[in-house]
Short mmCIF file of C-alpha atoms (C1' of nucleotides) in Angstrom, two decimals:
data_model
loop_
_atom_site.label_atom_id
_atom_site.label_comp_id
_atom_site.label_asym_id
_atom_site.label_seq_id
_atom_site.Cartn_x
_atom_site.Cartn_y
_atom_site.Cartn_z
CA MET A 155 -88.08 -58.83 -13.25
CA THR A 156 -84.93 -58.46 -15.08
CA VAL A 157 -84.66 -55.90 -17.96
CA ARG A 158 -84.65 -57.20 -21.45
CA THR A 159 -84.16 -55.08 -24.44
CA ARG A 160 -83.63 -55.88 -28.02
CA PHE A 161 -82.20 -54.31 -31.25
CA ALA A 162 -84.48 -55.47 -34.32
CA PRO A 163 -83.02 -54.41 -37.60
CA SER A 164 -84.38 -55.47 -40.84
CA PRO A 165 -81.66 -56.85 -43.19
CA THR A 166 -82.26 -54.73 -46.13
CA GLY A 167 -79.06 -52.54 -45.98
CA TYR A 168 -76.03 -52.02 -43.82
CA LEU A 169 -75.93 -50.86 -40.29
CA HIS A 170 -76.52 -47.04 -40.45
CA ILE A 171 -75.87 -44.33 -38.03
CA GLY A 172 -79.41 -44.33 -36.64
CA GLY A 173 -79.67 -48.10 -36.14
CA ALA A 174 -76.35 -47.97 -34.49
CA ARG A 175 -77.60 -45.52 -31.93
CA THR A 176 -80.73 -47.31 -31.21
CA ALA A 177 -78.73 -50.50 -30.61
CA LEU A 178 -76.44 -48.50 -28.47
CA PHE A 179 -79.06 -47.13 -26.24
CA ASN A 180 -80.94 -50.58 -25.96
CA LEU A 181 -77.40 -51.99 -24.90
CA LEU A 182 -76.70 -49.29 -22.32
CA PHE A 183 -80.04 -49.35 -20.94
CA ALA A 184 -80.01 -53.20 -20.49
CA ARG A 185 -76.36 -53.12 -19.01
CA ARG A 186 -77.36 -50.25 -16.76
CA HIS A 187 -79.92 -52.46 -15.19
CA LYS A 188 -78.05 -55.60 -15.38
CA GLY A 189 -80.29 -56.94 -17.83
CA LYS A 190 -80.10 -58.56 -21.26
CA PHE A 191 -79.65 -57.18 -24.55
CA VAL A 192 -80.99 -59.27 -27.47
CA LEU A 193 -80.43 -59.20 -31.25
CA ARG A 194 -83.44 -60.16 -33.56
CA VAL A 195 -83.24 -60.02 -37.23
CA GLU A 196 -86.58 -58.82 -38.65
CA ASP A 197 -86.55 -60.75 -41.97
CA THR A 198 -90.17 -61.34 -42.66
CA ASP A 199 -89.92 -59.49 -45.85
CA VAL A 200 -88.28 -62.51 -47.63
CA ALA A 201 -87.95 -60.57 -51.06
CA ARG A 202 -85.98 -57.72 -49.53
CA SER A 203 -83.93 -59.42 -46.85
CA THR A 204 -80.35 -60.44 -47.90
CA GLN A 205 -77.64 -62.57 -46.44
CA GLU A 206 -75.04 -59.72 -47.05
CA SER A 207 -77.13 -57.21 -45.04
CA ILE A 208 -77.20 -59.56 -42.18
CA GLN A 209 -73.48 -59.87 -42.16
CA ALA A 210 -73.02 -56.15 -42.65
CA ILE A 211 -75.22 -55.47 -39.63
CA LEU A 212 -73.49 -58.07 -37.50
CA ASP A 213 -70.01 -56.63 -38.56
CA GLY A 214 -70.95 -53.20 -37.78
CA MET A 215 -72.04 -54.16 -34.43
CA GLU A 216 -69.11 -56.09 -33.64
CA TRP A 217 -66.94 -53.24 -34.80
CA LEU A 218 -68.63 -50.91 -32.44
CA GLY A 219 -68.48 -53.42 -29.60
CA LEU A 220 -72.17 -53.66 -29.42
CA ASN A 221 -72.29 -57.19 -28.12
CA TRP A 222 -75.63 -58.77 -27.61
CA ASP A 223 -76.37 -61.44 -25.03
CA GLU A 224 -78.82 -63.59 -27.00
CA GLY A 225 -79.54 -64.15 -30.66
CA PRO A 226 -79.26 -63.36 -33.22
CA PHE A 227 -82.98 -64.71 -33.63
CA PHE A 228 -84.49 -64.66 -37.01
CA GLN A 229 -88.08 -64.18 -37.69
CA SER A 230 -88.00 -66.03 -40.82
CA LYS A 231 -87.45 -69.19 -38.78
CA ARG A 232 -90.54 -68.48 -36.77
CA PHE A 233 -93.18 -68.23 -39.33
CA ASP A 234 -95.14 -71.30 -38.04
CA GLU A 235 -95.46 -69.70 -34.55
CA TYR A 236 -96.96 -66.45 -36.05
CA ARG A 237 -99.18 -68.62 -38.19
CA LYS A 238 -100.38 -70.30 -35.19
CA ARG A 239 -101.06 -67.28 -33.18
CA ALA A 240 -102.80 -65.68 -36.06
CA GLY A 241 -105.03 -68.84 -36.25
CA GLU A 242 -105.90 -68.49 -32.78
CA LEU A 243 -107.06 -64.94 -33.23
CA LEU A 244 -108.97 -65.87 -36.17
CA GLU A 245 -110.85 -68.41 -34.24
CA LYS A 246 -111.84 -65.77 -31.69
CA GLY A 247 -112.98 -63.47 -34.35
CA LEU A 248 -110.33 -60.69 -33.66
CA LEU A 249 -109.09 -61.26 -37.20
CA TYR A 250 -111.06 -61.41 -40.47
CA ARG A 251 -110.41 -62.55 -44.13
CA CYS A 252 -109.97 -59.74 -46.48
CA TYR A 253 -110.35 -60.66 -50.18
CA CYS A 254 -109.23 -57.12 -51.51
CA THR A 255 -106.31 -57.57 -53.84
CA PRO A 256 -103.10 -55.42 -53.44
CA ASP A 257 -103.91 -53.69 -56.76
CA GLU A 258 -107.27 -52.67 -55.67
CA LEU A 259 -106.13 -51.37 -52.34
CA GLU A 260 -103.40 -49.35 -54.17
CA SER A 261 -105.86 -47.67 -56.38
CA ARG A 262 -108.26 -47.09 -53.64
CA ARG A 263 -105.52 -45.45 -51.64
CA GLU A 264 -104.52 -43.13 -54.43
CA ALA A 265 -107.92 -42.17 -55.04
CA ALA A 266 -108.54 -41.32 -51.27
CA MET A 267 -105.35 -39.33 -51.26
CA LYS A 268 -106.73 -37.40 -54.39
CA ALA A 269 -109.88 -36.74 -52.51
CA GLY A 270 -108.14 -35.61 -49.51
CA ARG A 271 -109.31 -38.42 -47.43
CA PRO A 272 -107.09 -40.47 -45.21
CA PRO A 273 -105.53 -43.29 -47.12
CA MET A 274 -106.88 -45.93 -44.75
CA TYR A 275 -108.21 -49.36 -45.39
CA ASP A 276 -111.99 -48.79 -45.46
CA GLY A 277 -112.83 -52.02 -43.71
CA ARG A 278 -115.11 -53.24 -46.36
CA CYS A 279 -114.42 -57.00 -45.86
CA ARG A 280 -114.93 -56.74 -42.12
CA GLU A 281 -118.62 -57.99 -41.94
CA ARG A 282 -118.05 -60.25 -44.92
CA THR A 283 -119.42 -63.71 -44.14
CA ASP A 284 -119.10 -65.58 -47.50
CA GLN A 285 -115.79 -67.26 -48.23
CA PRO A 286 -115.10 -67.21 -51.84
CA GLY A 287 -112.37 -69.55 -53.01
CA LEU A 288 -110.01 -66.73 -53.61
CA PRO A 289 -106.81 -65.74 -51.84
CA PHE A 290 -107.13 -63.65 -48.73
CA ALA A 291 -105.23 -61.72 -46.22
CA LEU A 292 -106.12 -61.64 -42.46
CA ARG A 293 -106.70 -58.38 -41.12
CA PHE A 294 -106.81 -57.38 -37.27
CA ARG A 295 -110.25 -56.02 -36.35
CA VAL A 296 -109.40 -52.72 -34.46
CA PRO A 297 -111.90 -52.28 -31.63
CA PRO A 298 -113.66 -48.97 -30.95
CA GLY A 299 -112.31 -46.58 -28.38
CA ALA A 300 -108.90 -44.97 -27.69
CA THR A 301 -105.56 -46.37 -26.92
CA SER A 302 -102.87 -44.51 -25.06
CA PHE A 303 -99.44 -45.37 -23.48
CA LYS A 304 -96.75 -43.68 -21.40
CA ASP A 305 -93.71 -43.28 -23.43
CA GLU A 306 -90.78 -43.09 -21.23
CA ILE A 307 -89.14 -40.39 -23.50
CA LYS A 308 -92.08 -38.49 -24.71
CA GLY A 309 -94.71 -38.83 -22.14
CA VAL A 310 -98.30 -39.97 -22.51
CA ILE A 311 -99.38 -40.39 -26.15
CA SER A 312 -103.02 -41.14 -27.16
CA PHE A 313 -104.71 -42.21 -30.13
CA GLU A 314 -108.30 -42.40 -31.26
CA ASN A 315 -108.89 -46.04 -32.53
CA SER A 316 -110.89 -44.66 -35.33
CA THR A 317 -107.77 -43.41 -36.83
CA ILE A 318 -106.26 -46.87 -36.73
CA GLU A 319 -106.77 -48.88 -39.74
CA ASP A 320 -107.36 -52.79 -39.71
CA LEU A 321 -103.86 -53.90 -40.51
CA VAL A 322 -102.98 -56.93 -42.27
CA VAL A 323 -101.48 -59.59 -39.93
CA LEU A 324 -101.11 -62.36 -42.39
CA ARG A 325 -100.42 -61.70 -46.00
CA SER A 326 -102.35 -63.71 -48.70
CA ASP A 327 -99.24 -65.87 -49.26
CA GLY A 328 -99.34 -66.76 -45.74
CA THR A 329 -96.49 -64.79 -44.45
CA PRO A 330 -96.77 -62.63 -41.40
CA THR A 331 -96.29 -58.86 -41.27
CA TYR A 332 -94.03 -56.66 -39.27
CA ASN A 333 -96.55 -55.31 -36.64
CA PHE A 334 -97.66 -58.64 -35.75
CA CYS A 335 -94.33 -60.38 -35.76
CA VAL A 336 -92.93 -57.73 -33.35
CA VAL A 337 -95.51 -58.12 -30.85
CA VAL A 338 -95.36 -61.95 -30.79
CA ASP A 339 -91.59 -61.97 -30.47
CA ASP A 340 -91.43 -59.05 -28.07
CA ALA A 341 -94.07 -60.82 -25.88
CA GLU A 342 -92.60 -64.35 -26.18
CA MET A 343 -89.05 -63.14 -25.68
CA CYS A 344 -90.07 -61.18 -22.61
CA MET A 345 -89.02 -57.89 -23.52
CA THR A 346 -89.69 -55.38 -20.76
CA HIS A 347 -88.65 -52.34 -22.74
CA VAL A 348 -88.92 -51.59 -26.41
CA ILE A 349 -86.49 -48.62 -27.28
CA ARG A 350 -86.71 -47.65 -30.96
CA GLY A 351 -86.78 -44.61 -33.25
CA ASP A 352 -89.85 -42.44 -32.97
CA ASP A 353 -90.89 -43.18 -36.49
CA HIS A 354 -92.50 -46.22 -34.70
CA ILE A 355 -94.92 -43.93 -32.61
CA ASN A 356 -97.71 -44.43 -35.01
CA ASN A 357 -97.11 -48.32 -34.78
CA THR A 358 -97.32 -48.46 -31.22
CA PRO A 359 -101.13 -48.38 -30.66
CA LYS A 360 -101.60 -50.89 -33.21
CA GLN A 361 -99.06 -53.13 -31.43
CA ILE A 362 -100.73 -52.51 -27.99
CA LEU A 363 -103.92 -53.51 -29.24
CA LEU A 364 -102.35 -56.65 -30.56
CA TYR A 365 -100.83 -57.33 -27.29
CA ARG A 366 -104.26 -57.23 -25.71
CA ALA A 367 -105.82 -59.26 -28.30
CA LEU A 368 -102.93 -62.04 -27.89
CA GLY A 369 -103.47 -61.80 -23.98
CA TYR A 370 -100.08 -60.35 -23.27
CA GLU A 371 -99.15 -57.34 -21.14
CA ALA A 372 -97.37 -54.58 -23.23
CA PRO A 373 -93.77 -53.76 -22.47
CA VAL A 374 -92.49 -50.28 -21.57
CA PHE A 375 -92.08 -48.11 -24.71
CA ALA A 376 -89.23 -45.45 -25.25
CA HIS A 377 -89.25 -43.67 -28.65
CA LEU A 378 -85.95 -42.00 -29.58
CA PRO A 379 -85.79 -38.85 -31.60
CA MET A 380 -84.55 -39.10 -35.16
CA ILE A 381 -81.09 -38.26 -36.37
CA LEU A 382 -81.35 -35.56 -39.05
CA GLY A 383 -78.80 -34.53 -41.70
CA SER A 384 -77.49 -31.05 -41.94
CA ASP A 385 -80.60 -29.67 -43.80
CA LYS A 386 -82.80 -31.23 -41.05
CA THR A 387 -84.38 -33.86 -43.09
CA ARG A 388 -83.86 -37.41 -42.22
CA LEU A 389 -80.21 -38.59 -42.42
CA SER A 390 -79.53 -40.20 -45.82
CA LYS A 391 -76.76 -40.72 -48.14
CA ARG A 392 -77.09 -37.17 -49.41
CA HIS A 393 -75.62 -36.11 -46.08
CA GLY A 394 -72.43 -38.13 -46.58
CA ALA A 395 -71.56 -41.58 -44.99
CA THR A 396 -74.46 -43.08 -43.20
CA SER A 397 -73.06 -46.71 -42.87
CA VAL A 398 -71.31 -47.45 -39.70
CA MET A 399 -68.52 -49.43 -41.61
CA ALA A 400 -67.82 -46.40 -43.91
CA TYR A 401 -66.66 -44.79 -40.64
CA LYS A 402 -64.27 -47.58 -40.05
CA GLU A 403 -62.91 -47.23 -43.48
CA MET A 404 -62.42 -43.42 -43.08
CA GLY A 405 -60.29 -44.04 -40.02
CA TYR A 406 -62.59 -43.47 -37.16
CA LEU A 407 -62.08 -45.37 -33.83
CA PRO A 408 -65.11 -47.25 -32.68
CA HIS A 409 -65.16 -45.56 -29.32
CA ALA A 410 -65.41 -42.10 -30.80
CA LEU A 411 -68.41 -43.01 -32.85
CA VAL A 412 -69.99 -44.60 -29.66
CA ASN A 413 -69.21 -41.46 -27.75
CA TYR A 414 -70.58 -39.35 -30.34
CA LEU A 415 -73.79 -41.23 -30.87
CA ALA A 416 -74.35 -41.48 -27.05
CA ARG A 417 -74.32 -37.60 -26.87
CA LEU A 418 -76.62 -37.19 -29.79
CA GLY A 419 -80.00 -37.24 -27.88
CA TRP A 420 -78.65 -37.94 -24.65
CA SER A 421 -76.66 -36.01 -22.09
CA HIS A 422 -75.23 -35.92 -18.61
CA GLY A 423 -74.71 -32.38 -17.51
CA ASP A 424 -71.85 -30.76 -19.44
CA GLN A 425 -69.72 -34.00 -19.73
CA GLU A 426 -68.73 -34.79 -23.39
CA ILE A 427 -66.23 -37.58 -23.00
CA PHE A 428 -67.38 -40.94 -21.77
CA SER A 429 -65.95 -44.29 -21.39
CA ILE A 430 -68.06 -47.07 -22.11
CA GLU A 431 -68.26 -48.07 -18.38
CA GLU A 432 -69.43 -44.42 -17.58
CA LEU A 433 -71.92 -44.54 -20.24
CA ILE A 434 -73.49 -47.70 -18.76
CA GLU A 435 -73.29 -46.21 -15.27
CA LYS A 436 -74.73 -42.94 -16.21
CA PHE A 437 -77.28 -43.82 -18.96
CA SER A 438 -80.92 -43.21 -18.43
CA LEU A 439 -83.85 -42.75 -20.58
CA GLU A 440 -84.87 -39.77 -18.49
CA SER A 441 -82.01 -37.83 -19.89
CA VAL A 442 -82.87 -38.49 -23.42
CA GLY A 443 -83.94 -35.50 -25.29
CA LYS A 444 -87.28 -35.20 -27.04
CA SER A 445 -86.23 -33.51 -30.13
CA SER A 446 -84.67 -34.70 -33.07
CA GLY A 447 -80.79 -33.89 -33.55
CA VAL A 448 -78.78 -33.01 -36.61
CA PHE A 449 -75.66 -35.23 -37.16
CA ASN A 450 -72.51 -33.02 -36.73
CA PRO A 451 -69.57 -34.52 -38.63
CA GLU A 452 -67.35 -31.91 -37.22
CA LYS A 453 -67.91 -32.81 -33.55
CA LEU A 454 -67.40 -36.58 -34.55
CA LEU A 455 -64.02 -35.58 -35.98
CA TRP A 456 -63.10 -33.77 -32.80
CA LEU A 457 -64.00 -36.85 -30.62
CA ASN A 458 -61.89 -39.18 -33.02
CA GLN A 459 -58.92 -36.84 -32.70
CA HIS A 460 -59.39 -36.94 -28.94
CA TYR A 461 -59.30 -40.55 -28.79
CA ILE A 462 -56.59 -40.97 -31.28
CA LYS A 463 -54.52 -38.44 -29.13
CA SER A 464 -55.37 -40.34 -25.87
CA SER A 465 -54.55 -43.82 -27.26
CA SER A 466 -51.13 -45.35 -26.73
CA PRO A 467 -49.00 -45.72 -29.98
CA GLU A 468 -48.98 -49.60 -29.46
CA GLU A 469 -52.73 -49.79 -29.52
CA LEU A 470 -52.90 -47.84 -32.71
CA THR A 471 -50.37 -49.70 -34.35
CA PRO A 472 -52.32 -52.84 -35.59
CA LEU A 473 -55.22 -50.38 -36.39
CA MET A 474 -52.88 -48.44 -38.77
CA LEU A 475 -51.76 -51.22 -40.86
CA PRO A 476 -54.60 -51.44 -43.33
CA PHE A 477 -54.36 -47.65 -43.89
CA TRP A 478 -50.90 -47.81 -44.76
CA LYS A 479 -51.55 -50.60 -46.96
CA GLU A 480 -54.11 -48.77 -48.77
CA LEU A 481 -51.53 -46.16 -49.49
CA GLY A 482 -49.08 -48.59 -50.81
CA VAL A 483 -47.01 -48.81 -47.89
CA ASP A 484 -45.85 -52.27 -46.31
CA ALA A 485 -45.39 -51.09 -42.95
CA SER A 486 -45.78 -54.27 -41.03
CA GLY A 487 -42.65 -55.23 -39.08
CA ASP A 488 -41.15 -51.83 -39.23
CA PRO A 489 -39.89 -51.31 -35.65
CA ARG A 490 -40.30 -47.52 -35.94
CA LEU A 491 -44.04 -47.76 -36.15
CA PRO A 492 -45.00 -46.72 -32.61
CA ALA A 493 -42.43 -43.92 -32.64
CA ILE A 494 -43.83 -42.82 -35.88
CA ILE A 495 -47.29 -42.82 -34.77
CA LYS A 496 -46.35 -40.89 -31.45
CA THR A 497 -45.14 -38.02 -33.61
CA LEU A 498 -48.57 -37.75 -35.56
CA GLN A 499 -51.03 -38.57 -32.94
CA GLU A 500 -52.09 -35.31 -32.00
CA ARG A 501 -52.00 -33.93 -35.52
CA ALA A 502 -54.38 -36.47 -37.18
CA ARG A 503 -58.17 -36.36 -36.84
CA THR A 504 -58.48 -39.79 -38.48
CA LEU A 505 -56.36 -42.94 -38.80
CA LYS A 506 -56.42 -42.13 -42.47
CA GLU A 507 -54.83 -38.62 -41.96
CA LEU A 508 -52.23 -40.16 -39.70
CA ALA A 509 -51.44 -42.67 -42.45
CA GLU A 510 -51.18 -39.90 -44.93
CA GLY A 511 -49.16 -37.73 -42.71
CA SER A 512 -46.72 -40.44 -42.17
CA LEU A 513 -45.87 -41.15 -45.82
CA PHE A 514 -42.50 -39.30 -45.79
CA TYR A 515 -41.02 -41.70 -43.16
CA PHE A 516 -41.47 -44.53 -45.52
CA ARG A 517 -40.64 -43.08 -48.97
CA GLU A 518 -37.28 -44.24 -50.62
CA THR A 519 -36.68 -40.84 -51.74
CA VAL A 520 -37.72 -37.52 -50.45
CA ASP A 521 -40.32 -35.75 -52.58
CA TYR A 522 -39.47 -32.13 -52.32
CA ASP A 523 -41.94 -29.62 -52.58
CA PRO A 524 -40.45 -27.12 -55.12
CA LYS A 525 -41.24 -23.98 -53.16
CA ALA A 526 -39.87 -25.49 -49.92
CA ARG A 527 -36.79 -26.58 -51.71
CA GLU A 528 -36.14 -23.22 -53.25
CA LYS A 529 -36.59 -21.41 -50.05
CA PHE A 530 -34.74 -23.60 -47.70
CA LEU A 531 -32.22 -25.68 -49.34
CA THR A 532 -29.87 -22.90 -49.90
CA PRO A 533 -25.86 -22.82 -49.71
CA GLU A 534 -26.09 -21.62 -46.18
CA SER A 535 -28.11 -24.64 -45.18
CA ALA A 536 -25.84 -26.96 -47.08
CA GLU A 537 -23.04 -25.81 -44.94
CA LEU A 538 -25.17 -26.09 -41.79
CA PHE A 539 -26.12 -29.61 -42.85
CA GLU A 540 -22.60 -30.70 -43.29
CA GLU A 541 -21.68 -29.47 -39.96
CA LEU A 542 -24.87 -30.96 -38.28
CA LEU A 543 -24.13 -34.36 -40.02
CA LYS A 544 -20.89 -34.67 -38.28
CA ARG A 545 -22.30 -34.08 -35.03
CA LEU A 546 -25.36 -36.32 -35.36
CA SER A 547 -23.26 -39.33 -36.51
CA ALA A 548 -21.26 -38.68 -33.44
CA LEU A 549 -24.32 -38.92 -31.13
CA PRO A 550 -24.27 -41.98 -28.83
CA SER A 551 -27.89 -42.47 -29.35
CA PHE A 552 -30.68 -40.82 -31.43
CA THR A 553 -32.91 -39.65 -28.92
CA GLU A 554 -34.84 -36.47 -28.93
CA LYS A 555 -32.84 -35.23 -25.96
CA GLU A 556 -29.57 -35.69 -27.38
CA LEU A 557 -30.59 -34.32 -30.85
CA GLU A 558 -31.76 -31.28 -29.17
CA ALA A 559 -28.40 -30.83 -27.32
CA ALA A 560 -26.68 -31.25 -30.68
CA PHE A 561 -28.69 -28.65 -32.37
CA ASN A 562 -28.43 -26.28 -29.50
CA SER A 563 -24.72 -26.31 -29.35
CA LEU A 564 -24.48 -25.69 -33.13
CA LEU A 565 -26.92 -22.98 -32.99
CA GLU A 566 -25.13 -21.39 -30.14
CA GLU A 567 -21.81 -21.35 -31.88
CA ARG A 568 -23.33 -19.83 -34.79
CA GLY A 569 -25.61 -17.34 -33.00
CA LEU A 570 -28.73 -18.64 -34.72
CA LYS A 571 -32.25 -19.26 -33.71
CA LEU A 572 -33.56 -22.78 -33.89
CA GLY A 573 -36.04 -21.58 -36.85
CA LYS A 574 -33.03 -21.13 -39.00
CA LEU A 575 -31.97 -24.67 -38.74
CA ALA A 576 -35.31 -26.59 -38.03
CA GLN A 577 -37.05 -25.45 -41.19
CA PRO A 578 -34.18 -26.52 -43.69
CA VAL A 579 -33.82 -29.68 -41.90
CA ARG A 580 -37.55 -30.28 -41.99
CA VAL A 581 -37.43 -29.80 -45.83
CA ALA A 582 -34.39 -32.20 -46.02
CA LEU A 583 -36.29 -34.89 -44.01
CA THR A 584 -39.87 -34.45 -45.29
CA GLY A 585 -39.65 -32.57 -48.45
CA GLY A 586 -42.18 -30.11 -47.10
CA THR A 587 -42.43 -27.42 -44.45
CA VAL A 588 -45.02 -28.97 -42.15
CA SER A 589 -44.23 -31.88 -40.04
CA PRO A 590 -44.21 -32.98 -36.27
CA GLY A 591 -41.45 -31.35 -34.03
CA ILE A 592 -38.02 -31.55 -35.68
CA PHE A 593 -36.43 -33.69 -32.79
CA GLU A 594 -39.34 -36.19 -32.70
CA THR A 595 -39.34 -36.52 -36.49
CA LEU A 596 -35.51 -37.13 -36.49
CA SER A 597 -35.60 -39.62 -33.66
CA ALA A 598 -38.55 -41.59 -35.21
CA MET A 599 -37.20 -41.60 -38.51
CA GLY A 600 -34.02 -43.30 -37.39
CA ARG A 601 -30.33 -42.20 -37.66
CA ASP A 602 -29.51 -44.04 -40.93
CA ILE A 603 -32.38 -42.55 -43.01
CA ALA A 604 -32.11 -39.03 -41.28
CA ILE A 605 -28.51 -38.94 -42.10
CA LYS A 606 -28.86 -40.00 -45.76
CA ARG A 607 -31.60 -37.53 -46.27
CA LEU A 608 -29.57 -34.62 -44.73
CA ALA A 609 -26.57 -35.47 -46.99
CA ASP A 610 -28.59 -35.69 -49.92
CA ALA A 611 -30.26 -32.40 -49.22
CA ALA A 612 -26.81 -30.86 -48.54
CA ALA A 613 -25.57 -32.09 -52.05
CA LEU A 614 -28.84 -30.76 -53.73
CA ALA A 615 -28.36 -27.60 -51.84
CA LYS A 616 -24.94 -27.08 -53.27
CA ARG A 617 -25.99 -27.97 -56.75
CA SER A 618 -28.56 -25.33 -56.72
CA ALA A 619 -26.04 -22.95 -55.56
CA ASP A 620 -23.94 -23.63 -58.51
CA HIS A 621 -26.86 -23.22 -60.94
CA GLN A 622 -27.64 -19.74 -59.01
CA GLY A 623 -23.88 -18.98 -59.23
CA LYS A 624 -23.73 -19.03 -63.13
"C1'" G B 168 -105.47 -34.41 -46.43
"C1'" G B 169 -105.44 -37.26 -41.53
"C1'" U B 170 -102.80 -38.80 -37.05
"C1'" C B 171 -98.71 -38.16 -33.77
"C1'" C B 172 -94.20 -35.91 -32.23
"C1'" U B 173 -91.04 -31.72 -31.50
"C1'" A B 174 -89.28 -26.31 -30.65
"C1'" U B 175 -82.71 -22.77 -25.96
"C1'" C B 176 -76.25 -20.12 -29.62
"C1'" G B 177 -74.95 -22.16 -36.81
"C1'" U B 178 -74.90 -27.66 -34.67
"C1'" C B 179 -74.99 -31.14 -29.88
"C1'" U B 180 -76.90 -29.74 -25.40
"C1'" A B 181 -77.27 -27.74 -19.59
"C1'" G B 182 -81.78 -25.88 -17.51
"C1'" A B 183 -87.27 -29.78 -13.35
"C1'" G B 184 -90.68 -21.61 -11.45
"C1'" G B 185 -86.54 -17.41 -8.44
"C1'" C B 186 -79.40 -19.97 -8.19
"C1'" C B 187 -79.99 -17.11 -15.66
"C1'" U B 188 -76.24 -10.95 -16.64
"C1'" A B 189 -79.16 -18.24 -19.83
"C1'" G B 190 -73.87 -22.55 -18.57
"C1'" G B 191 -70.89 -26.33 -21.40
"C1'" A B 192 -69.04 -28.55 -25.96
"C1'" C B 193 -68.26 -28.61 -31.56
"C1'" G B 194 -67.25 -25.09 -35.14
"C1'" U B 195 -65.75 -19.72 -36.18
"C1'" G B 196 -62.57 -15.03 -34.88
"C1'" G B 197 -58.64 -12.92 -31.71
"C1'" C B 198 -54.56 -13.43 -28.35
"C1'" C B 199 -50.68 -16.51 -25.78
"C1'" C B 200 -47.21 -20.61 -26.28
"C1'" U B 201 -43.82 -21.98 -30.42
"C1'" C B 202 -38.88 -24.95 -35.02
"C1'" U B 203 -43.46 -25.51 -38.96
"C1'" C B 204 -48.24 -27.80 -38.32
"C1'" A B 205 -51.00 -29.49 -34.57
"C1'" A B 206 -52.03 -29.95 -29.51
"C1'" G B 207 -52.76 -26.78 -25.24
"C1'" G B 208 -54.05 -22.16 -22.66
"C1'" C B 209 -56.98 -17.61 -22.52
"C1'" U B 210 -60.79 -14.83 -24.78
"C1'" A B 211 -64.68 -12.95 -28.32
"C1'" A B 212 -69.14 -13.15 -31.10
"C1'" A B 213 -73.48 -16.37 -30.87
"C1'" A B 214 -79.74 -18.86 -28.48
"C1'" C B 215 -84.81 -19.32 -24.88
"C1'" C B 216 -90.03 -19.52 -32.36
"C1'" G B 217 -94.55 -15.89 -31.70
"C1'" G B 218 -98.72 -14.44 -29.00
"C1'" G B 219 -101.75 -15.06 -25.06
"C1'" G B 220 -102.54 -16.63 -19.90
"C1'" U B 221 -101.20 -18.94 -14.58
"C1'" U B 222 -97.69 -16.79 -10.85
"C1'" C B 223 -95.14 -11.92 -6.49
"C1'" G B 224 -91.82 -14.19 -10.30
"C1'" A B 225 -91.57 -18.25 -16.29
"C1'" A B 226 -86.45 -20.63 -20.77
"C1'" U B 227 -89.08 -23.82 -17.31
"C1'" C B 228 -96.36 -24.72 -16.26
"C1'" C B 229 -101.20 -24.14 -19.57
"C1'" C B 230 -103.50 -22.55 -24.28
"C1'" C B 231 -103.45 -20.73 -29.35
"C1'" G B 232 -100.74 -19.86 -33.41
"C1'" U B 233 -96.26 -20.77 -36.38
"C1'" A B 234 -92.54 -23.76 -38.21
"C1'" G B 235 -90.00 -28.36 -38.69
"C1'" G B 236 -90.33 -33.74 -38.61
"C1'" A B 237 -92.46 -38.85 -38.59
"C1'" C B 238 -96.09 -42.21 -40.10
"C1'" C B 239 -100.54 -43.25 -42.99
"C1'" G B 240 -98.18 -50.61 -47.52
"C1'" C B 241 -100.39 -57.69 -48.19
"C1'" C B 242 -92.11 -52.64 -46.08
"C1'" A B 243 -89.87 -52.90 -41.62
#
RNA sequence: GGUCCUAUCGUCUAGAGGCCUAGGACGUGGCCCUCUCAAGGCUAAAACCGGGGUUCGAAUCCCCGUAGGACCGCCA
């Protein structure tokens, strides 16, 4: 039997970190077993589902490269099917009409909570035989006994059926509910493995009972531990960004997020870095941990830096454009881009940082840091700049190698250390005291701009000498 | 309150009864490299929740505590 897994989000918000990991694990498992990964949108709650959410989820999955093989299927388009199946169960007496109104149930629930009793439906309509002409919901008659299953991650889990309430299967408005739709769909779509968050463990026995009532065999279940925030409560907006697309906007590479998410809850010995192919090859439910994990932004940042570092400048160039644009730089078409990126790759943890760090390359005029200017743009450096300028203009090409040679010969003549020249040049070029290596910066910037900045800085340094002279 | 799940450095984790003086990674401190900043290399501090068993031997198996979490909707 070929493996079939699914990701079944409800479109009531964006694709969040937890959902993305669930989708990832489903995809990895399916690919690992040469099976199919299906996307199904659980939009049975018509009031809360939105088109924007559907799009947001699709966008998130696409960005992460979580490509599904079938779907998206929409539960809202299958209402007739669910109603039909519910009708069959009603015929067989496995469902019963419940005339309690939502308001009544709500107040009974509250009363039960107050009295310290389980807030469970009390089954009062179970044996009711009259049929008043009132709205009713269809409830599932939970049979006596116990229900247990072997979870691929957590092991055997058992429940007393007496602790499971008679759940509503069809609302009084005729729409089906989650637990029922999931079962009908997973069965009819031939899912072999249901991999989902462990917040669904308590739903599982209900669903197994429903599979039986419907005459289906239940799939294999695997419940993934939750992802927690830094305070060990369920990850939420309080802990920072939880939307997958927010990470795109902050300058993360999709592969970095995927790698991070894969290692949150799953491991393969001591390995930290995985290509997608390796993930597929090595993934197994057996190596998924049982306990919940805290989302660690620092480690994600490290991975992102790793992938930025190991990407080629050419790959990064198109990804960088939106970040430059955001900072008011129209970089498109600038032939220096790959060279510029190369100088900053191992200095940036995000694409956004990379864009910010590259700003000095694009500015019309250098924006000097006052302290740096005062310290390094001195009369001595003005003189050095002038000498350097002559040599740089004479260089056959503006490569790092030649630049280094030019610097060295000047330094040797003057008996100076590189630091004496590099820092002033850095300030002249960038306005500050921090930048990539001086030769790479020079080369990436391009001769014309570099020479202009050096000349400007020389003039500025002289002027400041005049002021000081008076 | 009930049901269910979980428990190794601050965090992610390795660990399938002796290979454990508990390993790796992120982060943190130190050193090295060095034109600044990074990157890189080396290095340090840092954990088996507690108590009982089982066993010649337990981080690993069992039980009981304790602590955290999830769920208990005509939401999904």
